[in-house]
Every structure is written in C-alpha cells, then in structure tokens.
C-alpha cells in the first residue's frame, strides 16, 4: 500500500518538531499539521514568554540591589504594553525560526487542525491524507475546575496577552505556573494574592524547598493563602469579585487559574481509531511511544508522563530514531532535572527526601542554608538553600535540590552527576568553584542529624 506520507505529525510543538526534523533527516517524507502556531506551548505561550516576563519582573529588586553596590538609580517606571509588544516580537522571531528549521529539513507544514480518521489516515479541513505512521504530539491545555463564573477567569495563555497590567490579581493553584506568575506580577508591582487549596504549595517537591519558597514569596510581598479555594466568581465593574470557600470576599482586576494542564485529545478522533486513552484523556504509550494502534505513536504532554519541554524533545527524537533510524530508543524518565522560575528559583533533580526515605532503607541528608554573596551588599534578605540526599548503602546521591539565585543554571550540571549515579564521595572529591553558590554542592560534609 502506498501512502501520501511516511510520517504525519499532528502538532508542531517541541516534540512534534523534533520528531519531524529527525525523521526527515532519515529520508522520510514528513508532513506536520499545526492548528495554531509552529512552536507549540513552550515557544508560543509557555517557557519562553514566561521566562522573558520573569526577567522583566526581576528588575524592581535589581534596582534596589544596585543601590547597595554604590549605584544611584533614578526614577524608574514600567510599561507593560511595551514589554508585551517586545515579547511578542521575540516570539514571532522564534516562530519564524521554527518554520525555517522544518522547511529546511524538507518537512511540509500544513496549517489546520488534523483529526485522526483511521490507523493510517487523518483529515485536515475535510482533506483526507494517508500516512504510514502517525505521530500525535498535540500537547496539553490549561484545565479549570467547574466553579460558578469560571468564564470570568483567565489562564496563563491570556495572562501573556493582557492589554493592561492587572494591578490586583488573584492566582489560583500551587504548582509551577502559579508560583512563576505570582512572582512575575509581584515583581512588576501588582498586588498578588495566591490561593492554594492544600497545606503547602509545590506538592511533590522536596518539603524543605516548598517551605522555603513559600516563606520567600511571602517576604517579597505575595499574599499566599493556603487551605483556601474559590467558591464563586462574579464579574465586577472593574474586574472580578470572588467568594472563597471560607465565605470571605476578594476583589481583583483579574483571577488567573493555574490548576494543571490536560492532554489535548478531545475531538481528535483517537478513540474511534482504536487508540487507548487513560481516564484523563492522555494517550497510553509503551516505552517507545507506540499507542495501542501499531501505526500511531504519541510523544510529549499528550501522554501526560512528565510535562516538560526537554522531555517531549527527547521523546520525539527517540521516536524518530526508533521508527525511521533503525535504532530502537526508549527515552529515560528517571532523574530528570527541572527548574521552577519562581522568585527565588528552584532547581531539582532526583528524589525528594520523603520519596528517598520511602525507597531506601537508610538515607543521609546534607544541607546548607546561606546568604548569597550578591545579597550581602545588595541588602536583600533572600536566602539560598542546597540539599543532597544520599543512599547510605551505596553512597549514591539520589536527590539534589536548590532554591536560590541561579538555581536553574546550577542544577543542570548537578543533574549530569545525579543521572550518572555519582557517589557523595565523588561529589566531595570535586574541587569547589569559588566564590559561587554552586560550590555548596561539593562542600556539604556533615549529614543532618535525624
Ligand atoms: P501543576 O500540576 O504544577 O499544579 C497545579 C496546581 O493546581 C496544584 O497546586 C493543584 O493542587 C492545583 N489544583 C488542581 N486542581 C485544582 C482545583 N480544582 N482547585 C484549586 N486548585 C487546583 O500544574 P501547572 O498548571 O502549574 O503546570 C502544568 C505543568 O506544566 C506542570 O506540571 C509542569 O510539568 C509544566 N510546567 C513546567 C514549568 C517549568 O519547567 N519551569 C513551568 C510551567 C509549567 P494540588 O497540589 O492540591 O493537586
């Protein structure tokens, strides 16, 4: 049987673009359909614009720090519209680069929403297209709970495009996006209230990081309220009026939900084509990304394993190697380092202390709490904290965590060591880079008393 394409990819985000490009490099005839903009969540409405806003928001603190180093900082002001316009121009540039990369690789880009209509067939705007292999890389989408008036709320998608900076914003959620945007708006001078339904934000992270992040965010002026949720949202003359679960009332210019993201599989035709989904709508795949239908694969957030861009890229690459490169490759999901661009940022790899205690008979915990050198003259009270978790029997470092200046940059290198299974003795044998915060990772000598 002949097909229109060897590979048809649905979704030109991080995973889909990598898979398309590598498969085309192996000589496959590849098309990728994208209903919105090439680049996907990370480039268009996620990691990239978010990080630009994090940089922008940090200047308020940097101006204060500068004074401690002898600078006189004149009057400052911040122009939200200017920032958003400049951010949009950068996203346009990156979108163009992604299109160019695909085109140069010989991948055909098809604008429009593709729906799977069979094991080897998709439909785009009524046009039937056949392919030997179909790759589903459609990502995820913010999910909002069923709260009366939820239509008045925004998500991070809209937050990146607001015409005016909300002077008062309520952020609902306690995960990655909630803490990152709380820091962004706080740094830009908005009054931020963050509501989290549980006891402590950042569930799943090491407890010491969770508590320290919450403390630092509160010190910076974020009104973090835990054990609370929104019961009802109403439109108010100049924003929204929220009734909380304790019957208290909040008024704000905007309420932003960051309550998780769900796989984008609705209306994609997957179940009719025989592709098994889990109860959250995620595509179920084997170690190579293959679904319950032999000719259909999936990578990235749509599989709801680890919702991180670099993981989707690895999965997309492994898929192309497996199916078109003749090298079956199963992407690893262990010891994946990640960073949260909260203020201060978090870098983490491997197990949290509680997960390590559950997994190993005995562990040792090494920690260091210190004031980053920049803050000595800079005057900020923000502290940094590093932590290593070691399996006592093997001496292997099974978890490394940091909160503080540059944690995101530092954890990448530490991630290599943890992934390589290095021992605490090997960490200790490494000469420190001085003066730095990173050096704490090779200087912690005395385990914490249990
Ligand atoms: P997360 O899963 O990180 O956090 C969701 C938060 O919303 C949790 O605190 C959760 O609470 C809360 N929540 C869920 N449902 C409700 C509800 N009905 N009412 C109130 N609160 C609720 O999701 P995010 O949306 O923050 O981010 C999605 C994913 O995107 C992340 O998991 C991450 O993988 C990825 N991401 C990564 C980034 C990075 O690498 N820096 C940046 C941004 C996103 P509870 O803890 O009680 O479940």
Short mmCIF file of C-alpha atoms and ligand atoms in Angstrom, two decimals:
data_model
loop_
_atom_site.label_atom_id
_atom_site.label_comp_id
_atom_site.label_asym_id
_atom_site.label_seq_id
_atom_site.Cartn_x
_atom_site.Cartn_y
_atom_site.Cartn_z
CA UNK A 1 0.00 0.00 0.00
CA UNK A 2 1.28 3.48 -0.77
CA UNK A 3 0.72 6.44 1.46
CA UNK A 4 0.82 10.20 0.93
CA UNK A 5 3.48 10.48 3.65
CA UNK A 6 5.78 8.20 5.60
CA UNK A 7 5.06 10.26 8.70
CA UNK A 8 2.22 12.60 9.54
CA UNK A 9 2.76 14.56 12.73
CA UNK A 10 -0.12 16.29 14.48
CA UNK A 11 1.17 19.27 16.40
CA UNK A 12 4.24 21.40 15.71
CA UNK A 13 5.35 21.87 19.30
CA UNK A 14 8.60 20.79 20.90
CA UNK A 15 8.07 17.02 20.49
CA UNK A 16 6.47 17.16 17.05
CA UNK A 17 9.05 19.48 15.54
CA UNK A 18 11.98 17.39 16.79
CA UNK A 19 10.40 14.14 15.58
CA UNK A 20 9.57 15.62 12.14
CA UNK A 21 13.03 17.03 11.61
CA UNK A 22 14.91 13.89 12.63
CA UNK A 23 12.59 11.57 10.69
CA UNK A 24 13.01 13.75 7.58
CA UNK A 25 16.77 13.54 8.10
CA UNK A 26 16.46 9.78 7.74
CA UNK A 27 14.80 10.31 4.36
CA UNK A 28 11.17 10.04 5.43
CA UNK A 29 8.51 12.07 3.64
CA UNK A 30 7.06 14.08 6.50
CA UNK A 31 4.16 16.50 6.98
CA UNK A 32 3.24 18.26 10.20
CA UNK A 33 -0.15 19.83 10.85
CA UNK A 34 -0.47 22.76 13.25
CA UNK A 35 -3.74 24.47 14.04
CA UNK A 36 -2.26 27.48 15.79
CA UNK A 37 1.40 28.49 15.51
CA UNK A 38 4.52 26.44 14.89
CA UNK A 39 6.50 26.28 18.13
CA UNK A 40 3.77 24.98 20.41
CA UNK A 41 3.20 25.68 24.08
CA UNK A 42 6.81 26.24 25.10
CA UNK A 43 7.70 28.78 22.45
CA UNK A 44 4.37 30.47 21.89
CA UNK A 45 2.67 30.55 25.30
CA UNK A 46 4.86 28.79 27.82
CA UNK A 47 8.51 28.57 28.81
CA UNK A 48 9.86 31.27 26.52
CA UNK A 49 7.42 34.17 27.01
CA UNK A 50 7.17 33.25 30.71
CA UNK A 51 10.91 33.48 31.20
CA UNK A 52 11.06 36.83 29.41
CA UNK A 53 8.44 38.10 31.85
CA UNK A 54 10.41 36.67 34.78
CA UNK A 55 13.46 38.65 33.65
CA UNK A 56 11.33 41.77 33.28
CA UNK A 57 9.81 41.42 36.72
CA UNK A 58 13.13 40.98 38.49
CA UNK A 59 14.34 44.49 37.73
CA UNK A 60 12.37 46.03 40.59
CA UNK A 61 14.51 44.03 43.01
CA UNK A 62 17.67 44.53 40.94
CA UNK A 63 17.30 48.32 41.17
CA UNK A 64 17.26 48.01 44.96
CA UNK A 65 20.28 45.67 44.91
CA UNK A 66 22.18 48.11 42.71
CA UNK A 67 21.96 50.79 45.39
CA UNK A 68 23.87 48.52 47.76
CA UNK A 69 26.71 48.44 45.24
CA UNK A 70 27.06 52.19 45.02
CA UNK A 71 24.74 52.92 42.16
CA UNK A 72 22.25 55.73 42.21
CA UNK A 73 19.15 54.54 40.48
CA UNK A 74 16.97 57.34 39.18
CA UNK A 75 13.24 57.27 38.87
CA UNK A 76 12.07 54.03 37.30
CA UNK A 77 8.80 53.09 35.67
CA UNK A 78 7.47 50.02 33.99
CA UNK A 79 5.46 49.84 30.77
CA UNK A 80 3.51 46.58 30.50
CA UNK A 81 2.32 47.22 26.93
CA UNK A 82 5.88 47.86 25.78
CA UNK A 83 7.09 44.62 27.37
CA UNK A 84 4.27 42.57 25.85
CA UNK A 85 4.92 44.05 22.41
CA UNK A 86 8.65 43.29 22.66
CA UNK A 87 7.94 39.80 23.95
CA UNK A 88 5.52 39.20 21.06
CA UNK A 89 8.15 40.30 18.55
CA UNK A 90 10.60 37.81 20.02
CA UNK A 91 8.00 35.02 19.86
CA UNK A 92 7.36 35.95 16.20
CA UNK A 93 11.09 35.66 15.54
CA UNK A 94 11.29 32.23 17.16
CA UNK A 95 8.14 31.08 15.37
CA UNK A 96 9.83 32.06 12.09
CA UNK A 97 12.97 30.15 13.04
CA UNK A 98 10.96 27.02 13.80
CA UNK A 99 9.17 27.26 10.45
CA UNK A 100 12.51 27.72 8.72
CA UNK A 101 14.02 24.72 10.52
CA UNK A 102 11.18 22.49 9.42
CA UNK A 103 11.21 23.79 5.86
CA UNK A 104 14.99 23.39 5.59
CA UNK A 105 14.63 19.81 6.79
CA UNK A 106 12.14 19.15 3.99
CA UNK A 107 9.12 18.85 6.27
CA UNK A 108 5.82 20.07 4.81
CA UNK A 109 3.84 22.29 7.18
CA UNK A 110 0.08 22.05 6.87
CA UNK A 111 -1.96 24.81 8.54
CA UNK A 112 -5.07 23.48 10.18
CA UNK A 113 -6.47 21.06 12.67
CA UNK A 114 -5.88 17.40 11.87
CA UNK A 115 -8.26 14.71 13.08
CA UNK A 116 -7.34 11.03 13.08
CA UNK A 117 -9.81 9.11 10.91
CA UNK A 118 -8.13 5.71 10.87
CA UNK A 119 -4.89 3.89 11.70
CA UNK A 120 -3.23 5.42 8.62
CA UNK A 121 -5.46 8.35 7.84
CA UNK A 122 -6.06 11.88 9.02
CA UNK A 123 -8.36 14.62 7.85
CA UNK A 124 -7.35 18.28 7.73
CA UNK A 125 -10.15 20.67 6.86
CA UNK A 126 -12.03 17.87 5.08
CA UNK A 127 -8.97 16.77 3.10
CA UNK A 128 -8.10 13.08 3.55
CA UNK A 129 -4.39 12.33 3.95
CA UNK A 130 -2.79 8.92 4.41
CA UNK A 131 0.45 8.14 6.22
CA UNK A 132 2.36 5.00 7.13
CA UNK A 133 2.92 6.35 10.64
CA UNK A 134 1.01 9.00 12.54
CA UNK A 135 2.57 10.82 15.48
CA UNK A 136 0.28 12.56 17.93
CA UNK A 137 2.13 15.47 19.53
CA UNK A 138 -0.73 17.83 20.33
CA UNK A 139 0.38 18.76 23.85
CA UNK A 140 -1.89 19.89 26.64
CA UNK A 141 -4.19 22.76 27.55
CA UNK A 142 -4.91 24.56 30.83
CA UNK A 143 -7.71 22.97 32.81
CA UNK A 144 -10.02 24.97 35.01
CA UNK A 145 -12.36 23.50 37.60
CA UNK A 146 -16.15 23.82 37.40
CA UNK A 147 -16.60 26.86 39.58
CA UNK A 148 -19.62 29.13 39.02
CA UNK A 149 -18.41 32.11 36.99
CA UNK A 150 -15.19 30.38 35.82
CA UNK A 151 -15.73 32.04 32.42
CA UNK A 152 -14.56 35.28 34.04
CA UNK A 153 -11.18 33.74 34.91
CA UNK A 154 -8.05 33.70 32.76
CA UNK A 155 -5.21 31.20 32.43
CA UNK A 156 -1.52 31.75 31.71
CA UNK A 157 -2.47 31.82 27.99
CA UNK A 158 -4.38 35.07 28.43
CA UNK A 159 -2.06 36.45 31.12
CA UNK A 160 0.67 36.70 28.49
CA UNK A 161 -1.52 38.92 26.32
CA UNK A 162 -3.39 41.20 28.72
CA UNK A 163 -3.74 44.70 27.34
CA UNK A 164 -3.24 46.24 30.76
CA UNK A 165 -1.25 45.04 33.72
CA UNK A 166 -3.69 43.92 36.42
CA UNK A 167 -2.89 45.97 39.48
CA UNK A 168 -4.61 43.39 41.70
CA UNK A 169 -4.50 39.75 40.66
CA UNK A 170 -5.59 36.55 42.35
CA UNK A 171 -3.75 33.41 41.26
CA UNK A 172 -5.32 30.04 41.98
CA UNK A 173 -3.07 26.98 42.26
CA UNK A 174 0.16 26.00 43.93
CA UNK A 175 2.20 24.42 41.14
CA UNK A 176 4.82 25.56 38.65
CA UNK A 177 2.71 28.09 36.75
CA UNK A 178 1.04 29.59 39.82
CA UNK A 179 4.29 30.36 41.64
CA UNK A 180 6.03 31.59 38.49
CA UNK A 181 3.24 34.03 37.63
CA UNK A 182 2.81 35.13 41.24
CA UNK A 183 6.49 36.15 41.14
CA UNK A 184 6.11 37.84 37.77
CA UNK A 185 3.16 40.03 38.75
CA UNK A 186 4.59 40.76 42.19
CA UNK A 187 7.89 41.89 40.69
CA UNK A 188 6.02 44.19 38.34
CA UNK A 189 4.30 45.86 41.25
CA UNK A 190 0.86 44.21 41.13
CA UNK A 191 -0.81 43.18 44.38
CA UNK A 192 -0.80 39.41 44.23
CA UNK A 193 -2.93 37.03 46.25
CA UNK A 194 -2.18 33.37 45.65
CA UNK A 195 -4.73 30.81 46.78
CA UNK A 196 -3.77 27.19 47.27
CA UNK A 197 -6.26 24.54 48.29
CA UNK A 198 -3.78 22.35 50.20
CA UNK A 199 -1.46 22.91 53.13
CA UNK A 200 1.69 23.83 51.27
CA UNK A 201 2.44 24.86 47.66
CA UNK A 202 4.54 22.78 45.21
CA UNK A 203 3.23 19.35 46.16
CA UNK A 204 5.63 16.64 45.04
CA UNK A 205 8.73 18.79 45.54
CA UNK A 206 11.10 18.33 48.46
CA UNK A 207 9.42 19.70 51.59
CA UNK A 208 12.34 21.95 52.51
CA UNK A 209 12.09 23.66 49.12
CA UNK A 210 8.33 24.02 49.43
CA UNK A 211 8.51 25.73 52.82
CA UNK A 212 11.41 27.95 51.86
CA UNK A 213 9.77 29.05 48.61
CA UNK A 214 6.54 29.87 50.42
CA UNK A 215 8.45 31.89 53.05
CA UNK A 216 10.46 33.82 50.47
CA UNK A 217 7.38 34.58 48.36
CA UNK A 218 5.59 35.94 51.42
CA UNK A 219 8.67 38.01 52.33
CA UNK A 220 8.60 39.53 48.85
CA UNK A 221 5.03 40.65 49.37
CA UNK A 222 2.88 37.90 47.87
CA UNK A 223 -0.22 37.26 49.93
CA UNK A 224 -0.13 33.46 49.95
CA UNK A 225 -3.22 31.90 51.45
CA UNK A 226 -3.35 28.13 51.86
CA UNK A 227 -6.25 25.82 52.63
CA UNK A 228 -8.48 28.04 50.54
CA UNK A 229 -10.20 27.86 47.18
CA UNK A 230 -12.60 29.90 45.12
CA UNK A 231 -16.28 29.00 45.51
CA UNK A 232 -17.78 31.54 43.08
CA UNK A 233 -16.63 34.19 40.64
CA UNK A 234 -18.70 37.18 39.63
CA UNK A 235 -17.98 39.96 37.22
CA UNK A 236 -17.47 43.28 38.97
CA UNK A 237 -17.40 46.77 37.49
CA UNK A 238 -13.62 46.86 37.43
CA UNK A 239 -12.68 43.20 37.44
CA UNK A 240 -13.90 40.21 39.38
CA UNK A 241 -15.42 39.51 42.77
CA UNK A 242 -14.51 36.16 44.30
CA UNK A 243 -16.31 34.34 47.06
CA UNK A 244 -13.87 31.98 48.74
CA UNK A 245 -14.55 28.65 50.43
CA UNK A 246 -14.38 30.36 53.84
CA UNK A 247 -17.08 32.82 52.63
CA UNK A 248 -14.63 35.71 52.52
CA UNK A 249 -14.78 38.04 49.53
CA UNK A 250 -11.92 39.21 47.33
CA UNK A 251 -11.99 41.82 44.60
CA UNK A 252 -9.35 41.93 41.90
CA UNK A 253 -8.73 43.13 38.37
CA UNK A 254 -8.18 39.52 37.26
CA UNK A 255 -8.23 35.97 38.55
CA UNK A 256 -5.81 33.56 36.91
CA UNK A 257 -6.15 29.80 37.21
CA UNK A 258 -3.01 27.66 37.12
CA UNK A 259 -4.66 24.42 38.11
CA UNK A 260 -2.91 21.94 35.87
CA UNK A 261 -2.95 21.08 32.20
CA UNK A 262 -4.80 18.26 30.47
CA UNK A 263 -3.91 16.34 27.29
CA UNK A 264 -5.34 17.92 24.17
CA UNK A 265 -7.09 14.80 22.87
CA UNK A 266 -10.71 16.00 22.78
CA UNK A 267 -12.24 15.66 19.32
CA UNK A 268 -9.04 14.27 17.84
CA UNK A 269 -10.67 11.02 16.69
CA UNK A 270 -8.19 8.86 18.58
CA UNK A 271 -10.64 6.60 20.39
CA UNK A 272 -12.61 5.93 17.20
CA UNK A 273 -9.34 4.94 15.54
CA UNK A 274 -8.74 2.44 18.36
CA UNK A 275 -6.15 4.42 20.34
CA UNK A 276 -6.46 3.77 24.07
CA UNK A 277 -6.58 6.82 26.35
CA UNK A 278 -6.37 6.88 30.14
CA UNK A 279 -9.05 8.39 32.39
CA UNK A 280 -7.54 11.88 31.96
CA UNK A 281 -7.60 11.62 28.18
CA UNK A 282 -3.84 11.00 27.92
CA UNK A 283 -2.64 8.74 25.13
CA UNK A 284 -1.32 5.48 26.57
CA UNK A 285 2.05 4.56 25.04
CA UNK A 286 4.72 1.93 25.51
CA UNK A 287 8.38 2.68 26.20
CA UNK A 288 8.90 3.67 22.56
CA UNK A 289 5.88 5.95 22.28
CA UNK A 290 3.70 3.42 20.47
CA UNK A 291 -0.03 3.54 21.20
CA UNK A 292 -2.46 0.62 21.16
CA UNK A 293 -2.55 1.04 17.35
CA UNK A 294 0.71 -0.10 15.73
CA UNK A 295 0.88 2.76 13.22
CA UNK A 296 0.10 5.54 15.71
CA UNK A 297 2.64 6.94 18.18
CA UNK A 298 2.48 9.79 20.67
CA UNK A 299 5.05 11.99 22.43
CA UNK A 300 5.08 14.92 24.83
CA UNK A 301 2.43 16.37 27.12
CA UNK A 302 -0.38 14.48 25.37
CA UNK A 303 0.99 11.32 27.00
CA UNK A 304 0.97 13.02 30.44
CA UNK A 305 4.14 11.45 31.74
CA UNK A 306 6.42 14.37 32.57
CA UNK A 307 5.06 17.67 31.26
CA UNK A 308 8.38 19.28 30.38
CA UNK A 309 9.61 20.53 27.00
CA UNK A 310 13.03 18.84 27.07
CA UNK A 311 11.31 15.55 27.88
CA UNK A 312 8.98 15.96 24.89
CA UNK A 313 12.02 16.72 22.70
CA UNK A 314 13.80 13.58 23.92
CA UNK A 315 10.66 11.53 23.31
CA UNK A 316 10.26 12.96 19.79
CA UNK A 317 13.89 12.25 18.99
CA UNK A 318 13.69 8.71 20.37
CA UNK A 319 10.56 8.07 18.31
CA UNK A 320 12.30 9.14 15.09
CA UNK A 321 15.36 7.01 15.90
CA UNK A 322 13.14 4.03 16.65
CA UNK A 323 10.78 4.19 13.69
CA UNK A 324 12.94 5.80 10.98
CA UNK A 325 16.53 5.43 12.17
CA UNK A 326 16.58 1.72 12.79
CA UNK A 327 17.72 2.27 16.40
CA UNK A 328 15.00 1.41 18.91
CA UNK A 329 15.40 4.06 21.59
CA UNK A 330 13.36 4.38 24.74
CA UNK A 331 13.61 7.81 26.36
CA UNK A 332 14.54 7.69 30.04
CA UNK A 333 12.24 9.37 32.50
CA UNK A 334 14.44 8.97 35.57
CA UNK A 335 16.47 11.72 37.22
CA UNK A 336 15.00 14.44 35.00
CA UNK A 337 16.28 17.79 36.25
CA UNK A 338 13.85 20.68 36.25
CA UNK A 339 13.71 24.28 37.30
CA UNK A 340 10.90 26.42 38.55
CA UNK A 341 11.34 30.07 37.62
CA UNK A 342 9.81 31.24 40.83
CA UNK A 343 11.47 34.07 42.74
CA UNK A 344 13.78 32.75 44.11
CA UNK A 345 14.09 29.96 41.56
CA UNK A 346 14.21 26.26 42.30
CA UNK A 347 16.42 23.62 40.69
CA UNK A 348 15.79 19.98 41.43
CA UNK A 349 16.80 16.53 40.25
CA UNK A 350 16.11 13.07 41.60
CA UNK A 351 14.16 12.13 44.69
CA UNK A 352 12.74 14.37 47.36
CA UNK A 353 13.71 13.49 50.91
CA UNK A 354 10.34 11.85 51.62
CA UNK A 355 10.44 9.79 48.41
CA UNK A 356 14.02 8.72 49.17
CA UNK A 357 13.02 7.67 52.70
CA UNK A 358 10.25 5.54 51.23
CA UNK A 359 12.56 3.93 48.67
CA UNK A 360 15.78 3.30 50.61
CA UNK A 361 16.47 1.62 53.96
CA UNK A 362 18.64 4.47 55.14
CA UNK A 363 19.49 7.86 53.71
CA UNK A 364 21.71 10.74 54.70
CA UNK A 365 20.71 14.34 54.15
CA UNK A 366 23.24 17.11 53.65
CA UNK A 367 22.08 20.70 53.59
CA UNK A 368 23.37 24.22 53.52
CA UNK A 369 21.45 27.39 54.20
CA UNK A 370 23.30 30.57 53.30
CA UNK A 371 23.06 34.17 52.20
CA UNK A 372 24.17 34.54 48.57
CA UNK A 373 27.12 36.92 48.28
CA UNK A 374 25.16 39.26 46.00
CA UNK A 375 22.75 39.96 48.84
CA UNK A 376 25.44 40.88 51.37
CA UNK A 377 25.91 44.33 49.85
CA UNK A 378 22.67 44.15 47.88
CA UNK A 379 20.71 44.08 51.10
CA UNK A 380 18.04 41.53 50.20
CA UNK A 381 17.12 39.13 52.98
CA UNK A 382 16.57 36.31 50.48
CA UNK A 383 18.50 33.17 51.39
CA UNK A 384 19.64 30.19 49.39
CA UNK A 385 19.49 26.53 50.31
CA UNK A 386 21.10 23.42 48.85
CA UNK A 387 20.37 19.83 49.75
CA UNK A 388 21.77 16.45 48.81
CA UNK A 389 20.08 13.16 49.57
CA UNK A 390 22.33 10.13 49.68
CA UNK A 391 21.50 6.41 49.78
CA UNK A 392 23.59 5.30 52.77
CA UNK A 393 24.18 1.76 51.48
CA UNK A 394 25.61 2.73 48.07
CA UNK A 395 26.72 6.33 48.88
CA UNK A 396 24.95 7.39 45.66
CA UNK A 397 23.45 10.87 45.51
CA UNK A 398 19.78 10.17 44.71
CA UNK A 399 18.43 13.69 45.03
CA UNK A 400 19.83 17.21 44.68
CA UNK A 401 17.81 20.32 45.35
CA UNK A 402 18.38 24.03 45.47
CA UNK A 403 16.40 27.17 45.98
CA UNK A 404 18.11 30.49 45.46
CA UNK A 405 19.87 32.72 42.96
CA UNK A 406 20.85 30.87 39.77
CA UNK A 407 19.42 27.52 40.95
CA UNK A 408 18.09 26.83 37.44
CA UNK A 409 21.54 27.29 35.92
CA UNK A 410 23.30 25.30 38.62
CA UNK A 411 21.05 22.24 38.64
CA UNK A 412 21.80 21.33 35.02
CA UNK A 413 25.37 20.32 35.85
CA UNK A 414 24.35 18.61 39.07
CA UNK A 415 21.75 16.73 37.02
CA UNK A 416 24.52 15.10 35.00
CA UNK A 417 26.17 13.85 38.17
CA UNK A 418 22.94 12.50 39.67
CA UNK A 419 21.93 10.85 36.41
CA UNK A 420 25.40 9.28 36.17
CA UNK A 421 24.84 7.78 39.62
CA UNK A 422 27.83 9.50 41.23
CA UNK A 423 28.52 8.96 44.92
CA UNK A 424 28.74 11.52 47.67
CA UNK A 425 32.47 10.74 47.88
CA UNK A 426 32.80 11.75 44.21
CA UNK A 427 30.93 14.98 44.87
CA UNK A 428 33.29 15.64 47.80
CA UNK A 429 36.35 14.90 45.67
CA UNK A 430 35.35 17.65 43.23
CA UNK A 431 37.10 20.98 43.77
CA UNK A 432 34.78 23.86 44.55
CA UNK A 433 34.23 26.80 42.21
CA UNK A 434 34.77 29.76 44.47
CA UNK A 435 33.09 32.09 45.25
CA UNK A 436 29.80 30.68 43.99
CA UNK A 437 26.57 29.27 45.32
CA UNK A 438 27.09 26.12 43.28
CA UNK A 439 30.13 25.19 45.37
CA UNK A 440 27.85 24.26 48.27
CA UNK A 441 27.06 21.05 46.37
CA UNK A 442 30.64 19.82 46.88
CA UNK A 443 31.23 21.31 50.34
CA UNK A 444 28.50 19.81 52.47
CA UNK A 445 30.29 17.38 54.81
CA UNK A 446 28.19 16.68 57.88
CA UNK A 447 24.89 14.87 57.48
CA UNK A 448 21.89 16.41 59.17
CA UNK A 449 21.08 14.74 62.47
CA UNK A 450 17.99 12.61 62.06
P1 LIG B 1 0.71 21.75 38.36
O1 LIG B 1 0.23 20.37 38.23
O2 LIG B 1 2.15 22.03 38.58
O3 LIG B 1 -0.08 22.45 39.55
C1 LIG B 1 -1.47 22.51 39.56
C2 LIG B 1 -1.90 23.17 40.84
O4 LIG B 1 -3.29 23.44 40.79
C3 LIG B 1 -1.65 22.30 42.07
O5 LIG B 1 -1.21 23.14 43.10
C4 LIG B 1 -3.03 21.74 42.35
O6 LIG B 1 -3.24 21.46 43.70
C5 LIG B 1 -3.90 22.88 41.94
N1 LIG B 1 -5.25 22.47 41.55
C6 LIG B 1 -5.62 21.47 40.73
N2 LIG B 1 -6.95 21.41 40.62
C7 LIG B 1 -7.45 22.40 41.39
C8 LIG B 1 -8.76 22.86 41.70
N3 LIG B 1 -9.82 22.26 41.19
N4 LIG B 1 -8.89 23.91 42.53
C9 LIG B 1 -7.80 24.51 43.07
N5 LIG B 1 -6.54 24.13 42.82
C10 LIG B 1 -6.37 23.08 41.99
O7 LIG B 1 0.14 22.50 37.08
P2 LIG B 1 0.51 23.87 36.39
O8 LIG B 1 -0.76 24.28 35.73
O9 LIG B 1 1.17 24.81 37.32
O10 LIG B 1 1.58 23.45 35.30
C11 LIG B 1 1.31 22.35 34.42
C12 LIG B 1 2.60 21.62 34.10
O11 LIG B 1 3.37 22.40 33.22
C13 LIG B 1 3.49 21.38 35.29
O12 LIG B 1 3.16 20.19 35.95
C14 LIG B 1 4.85 21.32 34.69
O13 LIG B 1 5.15 20.00 34.37
C15 LIG B 1 4.73 22.16 33.44
N6 LIG B 1 5.42 23.44 33.64
C16 LIG B 1 6.77 23.44 33.81
C17 LIG B 1 7.45 24.61 34.01
C18 LIG B 1 8.92 24.60 34.22
O14 LIG B 1 9.56 23.61 33.88
N7 LIG B 1 9.50 25.63 34.80
C19 LIG B 1 6.76 25.90 34.04
C20 LIG B 1 5.34 25.79 33.88
C21 LIG B 1 4.72 24.61 33.68
P3 LIG B 1 -2.85 20.06 44.40
O15 LIG B 1 -1.38 20.16 44.70
O16 LIG B 1 -3.68 20.02 45.61
O17 LIG B 1 -3.18 18.99 43.42
#
